C-alpha cells in the first residue's frame, strides 16, 4: 500500500489518481498507524514552506515521517513536500525543516517568479526515477528550491535563472521539486519507476 499523507497541503486527489496508475492500493490518510505500516509514504505540498511546516506539525506529520526515517522505509516528497525534507527555508521567514536531507531552500535568482512551466532536467547517471525518461520535460511551479547537491545521492538538476535540484534520490528517500502528477506521461513513467523500486 502507498499512503499519501494528508496534512492539509498538496494536490491530494490528483496525486492519488496519478499513483493509482502505477499501484493497486493507494490511500489518502493522516492516520499514523496506516502511514507507518504502508509500503511507501508520499508527502505532497503546495504553497509556502512555513505554512506547510505548520500544517505538518499540527497533523503529527513530522512524527510520522521521523518514524519512517528511523525504520528506513520509502518516502517520496513532492514540491514543498520535497523542500520540507531539507534543514530550513528562508521563504518569508527563516523556518526549520525536517533535516532529513542536508541543505537549505532559498529563492531562485530569476527575472520572473514563480517559475511555472515545463523544464528538461539533467538526470543523475545513477537515477532510477528517470530511467527511460532522461530527455523528457516536467511541470514546475515554485519560487524557492534547494541549490546544493545532496552528498551520496543521485542529484538531478535543472535551470531557471540558476541551477537547482529538480530531484534527489538517497537510499529510501526520493523527492521531486516538480509535480509528477501534473507532468503527463513522463510523470506517470517516473512514478511507475519509483513504484518498481518498492
mmCIF file of C-alpha atoms in Angstrom, residues 2-174:
data_model
loop_
_atom_site.group_PDB
_atom_site.id
_atom_site.type_symbol
_atom_site.label_atom_id
_atom_site.label_comp_id
_atom_site.label_asym_id
_atom_site.label_seq_id
_atom_site.Cartn_x
_atom_site.Cartn_y
_atom_site.Cartn_z
ATOM 1 C CA UNK A 2 1.094 3.561 -0.771
ATOM 2 C CA UNK A 3 -0.118 6.176 1.713
ATOM 3 C CA UNK A 4 -0.411 9.830 0.645
ATOM 4 C CA UNK A 5 -0.023 11.970 3.755
ATOM 5 C CA UNK A 6 -2.971 14.324 4.232
ATOM 6 C CA UNK A 7 -1.767 17.201 6.373
ATOM 7 C CA UNK A 8 -3.825 19.872 4.633
ATOM 8 C CA UNK A 9 -1.423 20.704 1.818
ATOM 9 C CA UNK A 10 -0.991 19.355 -1.677
ATOM 10 C CA UNK A 11 -2.956 18.196 -4.677
ATOM 11 C CA UNK A 12 -4.194 15.135 -2.837
ATOM 12 C CA UNK A 13 -6.750 13.830 -5.322
ATOM 13 C CA UNK A 14 -4.636 14.408 -8.427
ATOM 14 C CA UNK A 15 -1.689 12.792 -6.644
ATOM 15 C CA UNK A 16 -3.887 9.845 -5.680
ATOM 16 C CA UNK A 17 -5.077 9.359 -9.257
ATOM 17 C CA UNK A 18 -1.501 9.561 -10.582
ATOM 18 C CA UNK A 19 -0.144 6.987 -8.142
ATOM 19 C CA UNK A 20 -3.133 4.696 -8.724
ATOM 20 C CA UNK A 21 -1.955 4.328 -12.342
ATOM 21 C CA UNK A 22 1.153 2.560 -11.049
ATOM 22 C CA UNK A 23 -0.031 0.899 -7.829
ATOM 23 C CA UNK A 24 -3.120 -1.079 -6.869
ATOM 24 C CA UNK A 25 -3.546 0.165 -3.311
ATOM 25 C CA UNK A 26 -3.256 3.934 -2.722
ATOM 26 C CA UNK A 27 -4.877 5.751 0.211
ATOM 27 C CA UNK A 28 -5.006 9.387 1.315
ATOM 28 C CA UNK A 29 -4.697 9.464 5.095
ATOM 29 C CA UNK A 30 -3.231 11.133 8.145
ATOM 30 C CA UNK A 31 -3.613 8.054 10.344
ATOM 31 C CA UNK A 32 -0.220 7.462 11.945
ATOM 32 C CA UNK A 33 -0.510 3.665 12.030
ATOM 33 C CA UNK A 34 -1.503 3.470 8.362
ATOM 34 C CA UNK A 35 1.312 5.822 7.346
ATOM 35 C CA UNK A 36 3.836 3.888 9.413
ATOM 36 C CA UNK A 37 2.865 0.480 8.065
ATOM 37 C CA UNK A 38 2.412 1.482 4.411
ATOM 38 C CA UNK A 39 4.944 0.171 1.920
ATOM 39 C CA UNK A 40 5.684 3.792 0.984
ATOM 40 C CA UNK A 41 4.643 7.290 2.025
ATOM 41 C CA UNK A 42 4.072 10.210 -0.360
ATOM 42 C CA UNK A 43 4.471 13.699 1.123
ATOM 43 C CA UNK A 44 2.847 16.313 -1.147
ATOM 44 C CA UNK A 45 2.998 20.053 -0.628
ATOM 45 C CA UNK A 46 1.741 23.268 -2.196
ATOM 46 C CA UNK A 47 2.211 26.853 -1.045
ATOM 47 C CA UNK A 48 4.674 28.459 1.347
ATOM 48 C CA UNK A 49 7.277 26.457 3.280
ATOM 49 C CA UNK A 50 6.395 27.892 6.707
ATOM 50 C CA UNK A 51 2.665 27.261 6.268
ATOM 51 C CA UNK A 52 3.307 23.679 5.131
ATOM 52 C CA UNK A 53 5.582 23.026 8.112
ATOM 53 C CA UNK A 54 2.962 24.433 10.481
ATOM 54 C CA UNK A 55 0.258 22.218 8.990
ATOM 55 C CA UNK A 56 2.577 19.207 9.042
ATOM 56 C CA UNK A 57 3.391 19.693 12.729
ATOM 57 C CA UNK A 58 -0.274 20.199 13.650
ATOM 58 C CA UNK A 59 -1.234 16.972 11.864
ATOM 59 C CA UNK A 60 1.519 14.936 13.512
ATOM 60 C CA UNK A 61 3.215 14.534 10.153
ATOM 61 C CA UNK A 62 6.719 15.231 11.459
ATOM 62 C CA UNK A 63 6.457 12.261 13.821
ATOM 63 C CA UNK A 64 5.063 10.068 11.037
ATOM 64 C CA UNK A 65 7.957 10.944 8.728
ATOM 65 C CA UNK A 66 10.565 10.608 11.503
ATOM 66 C CA UNK A 67 9.214 7.160 12.337
ATOM 67 C CA UNK A 68 9.593 6.072 8.708
ATOM 68 C CA UNK A 69 13.123 7.505 8.542
ATOM 69 C CA UNK A 70 14.078 5.595 11.692
ATOM 70 C CA UNK A 71 12.810 2.403 10.031
ATOM 71 C CA UNK A 72 14.401 3.255 6.637
ATOM 72 C CA UNK A 73 11.019 2.979 4.909
ATOM 73 C CA UNK A 74 10.378 4.625 1.489
ATOM 74 C CA UNK A 75 9.302 8.280 1.313
ATOM 75 C CA UNK A 76 8.535 10.390 -1.775
ATOM 76 C CA UNK A 77 8.356 14.192 -1.334
ATOM 77 C CA UNK A 78 6.716 16.389 -3.992
ATOM 78 C CA UNK A 79 7.288 20.160 -4.463
ATOM 79 C CA UNK A 80 7.080 21.753 -0.985
ATOM 80 C CA UNK A 81 6.904 18.162 0.250
ATOM 81 C CA UNK A 82 10.467 17.904 -1.072
ATOM 82 C CA UNK A 83 11.537 21.245 0.409
ATOM 83 C CA UNK A 84 10.437 20.421 3.959
ATOM 84 C CA UNK A 85 12.771 17.403 3.955
ATOM 85 C CA UNK A 86 15.700 19.856 3.995
ATOM 86 C CA UNK A 87 17.104 21.684 7.014
ATOM 87 C CA UNK A 88 15.456 25.070 6.534
ATOM 88 C CA UNK A 89 13.996 27.699 4.218
ATOM 89 C CA UNK A 90 14.185 31.493 4.238
ATOM 90 C CA UNK A 91 10.838 31.914 2.453
ATOM 91 C CA UNK A 92 9.118 34.869 4.183
ATOM 92 C CA UNK A 93 10.957 33.959 7.424
ATOM 93 C CA UNK A 94 13.664 31.508 8.464
ATOM 94 C CA UNK A 95 11.843 28.245 9.128
ATOM 95 C CA UNK A 96 13.262 24.918 10.223
ATOM 96 C CA UNK A 97 12.529 21.905 8.062
ATOM 97 C CA UNK A 98 12.748 18.238 8.993
ATOM 98 C CA UNK A 99 16.504 17.984 8.348
ATOM 99 C CA UNK A 100 16.269 14.591 6.663
ATOM 100 C CA UNK A 101 18.294 15.952 3.747
ATOM 101 C CA UNK A 102 21.196 18.385 4.256
ATOM 102 C CA UNK A 103 20.915 21.859 2.773
ATOM 103 C CA UNK A 104 18.695 24.908 2.708
ATOM 104 C CA UNK A 105 15.891 26.117 0.458
ATOM 105 C CA UNK A 106 16.141 29.664 -0.900
ATOM 106 C CA UNK A 107 14.580 31.916 -3.537
ATOM 107 C CA UNK A 108 15.521 31.353 -7.146
ATOM 108 C CA UNK A 109 17.545 34.074 -8.806
ATOM 109 C CA UNK A 110 15.383 34.541 -11.903
ATOM 110 C CA UNK A 111 13.815 37.538 -13.664
ATOM 111 C CA UNK A 112 10.272 36.196 -13.327
ATOM 112 C CA UNK A 113 8.860 34.279 -10.350
ATOM 113 C CA UNK A 114 7.207 31.941 -9.756
ATOM 114 C CA UNK A 115 8.897 29.506 -12.094
ATOM 115 C CA UNK A 116 5.847 27.992 -13.743
ATOM 116 C CA UNK A 117 6.022 25.614 -16.679
ATOM 117 C CA UNK A 118 7.865 22.747 -18.297
ATOM 118 C CA UNK A 119 11.594 22.136 -17.927
ATOM 119 C CA UNK A 120 14.001 19.483 -19.095
ATOM 120 C CA UNK A 121 16.274 18.044 -16.439
ATOM 121 C CA UNK A 122 19.826 16.746 -16.281
ATOM 122 C CA UNK A 123 19.180 13.319 -14.823
ATOM 123 C CA UNK A 124 21.769 11.839 -12.495
ATOM 124 C CA UNK A 125 23.616 8.954 -14.207
ATOM 125 C CA UNK A 126 22.616 6.616 -11.362
ATOM 126 C CA UNK A 127 18.978 7.743 -11.248
ATOM 127 C CA UNK A 128 16.285 5.074 -11.032
ATOM 128 C CA UNK A 129 13.448 7.614 -11.189
ATOM 129 C CA UNK A 130 14.403 8.922 -14.629
ATOM 130 C CA UNK A 131 15.215 5.617 -16.310
ATOM 131 C CA UNK A 132 13.860 5.848 -19.855
ATOM 132 C CA UNK A 133 12.698 9.468 -19.457
ATOM 133 C CA UNK A 134 16.035 11.275 -19.216
ATOM 134 C CA UNK A 135 15.154 13.603 -22.110
ATOM 135 C CA UNK A 136 11.595 14.417 -21.017
ATOM 136 C CA UNK A 137 10.184 17.650 -19.542
ATOM 137 C CA UNK A 138 8.419 18.002 -16.199
ATOM 138 C CA UNK A 139 5.999 20.578 -14.782
ATOM 139 C CA UNK A 140 7.303 23.034 -12.174
ATOM 140 C CA UNK A 141 5.514 25.737 -10.175
ATOM 141 C CA UNK A 142 7.639 27.297 -7.414
ATOM 142 C CA UNK A 143 9.823 30.248 -6.444
ATOM 143 C CA UNK A 144 12.155 28.502 -3.982
ATOM 144 C CA UNK A 145 14.425 25.474 -4.280
ATOM 145 C CA UNK A 146 17.490 23.730 -2.902
ATOM 146 C CA UNK A 147 20.591 24.631 -4.892
ATOM 147 C CA UNK A 148 23.154 22.405 -3.165
ATOM 148 C CA UNK A 149 23.783 18.831 -4.250
ATOM 149 C CA UNK A 150 22.981 16.216 -1.605
ATOM 150 C CA UNK A 151 26.029 14.027 -0.813
ATOM 151 C CA UNK A 152 25.871 10.285 -1.542
ATOM 152 C CA UNK A 153 22.750 10.764 -3.640
ATOM 153 C CA UNK A 154 21.528 10.766 -7.222
ATOM 154 C CA UNK A 155 21.084 14.502 -7.815
ATOM 155 C CA UNK A 156 19.012 15.556 -10.851
ATOM 156 C CA UNK A 157 19.205 19.251 -11.717
ATOM 157 C CA UNK A 158 17.551 21.809 -13.951
ATOM 158 C CA UNK A 159 17.951 25.521 -14.603
ATOM 159 C CA UNK A 160 15.663 28.505 -14.285
ATOM 160 C CA UNK A 161 17.771 31.592 -13.741
ATOM 161 C CA UNK A 162 20.242 29.320 -11.964
ATOM 162 C CA UNK A 163 20.823 25.616 -11.409
ATOM 163 C CA UNK A 164 18.796 23.906 -8.695
ATOM 164 C CA UNK A 165 17.768 20.430 -7.608
ATOM 165 C CA UNK A 166 14.904 19.039 -9.660
ATOM 166 C CA UNK A 167 15.031 15.706 -7.826
ATOM 167 C CA UNK A 168 17.098 13.791 -5.326
ATOM 168 C CA UNK A 169 17.320 10.064 -4.608
ATOM 169 C CA UNK A 170 19.101 8.967 -1.442
ATOM 170 C CA UNK A 171 18.587 5.466 -0.115
ATOM 171 C CA UNK A 172 14.872 5.186 0.742
ATOM 172 C CA UNK A 173 14.128 8.928 0.329
ATOM 173 C CA UNK A 174 13.270 10.374 -3.082
#
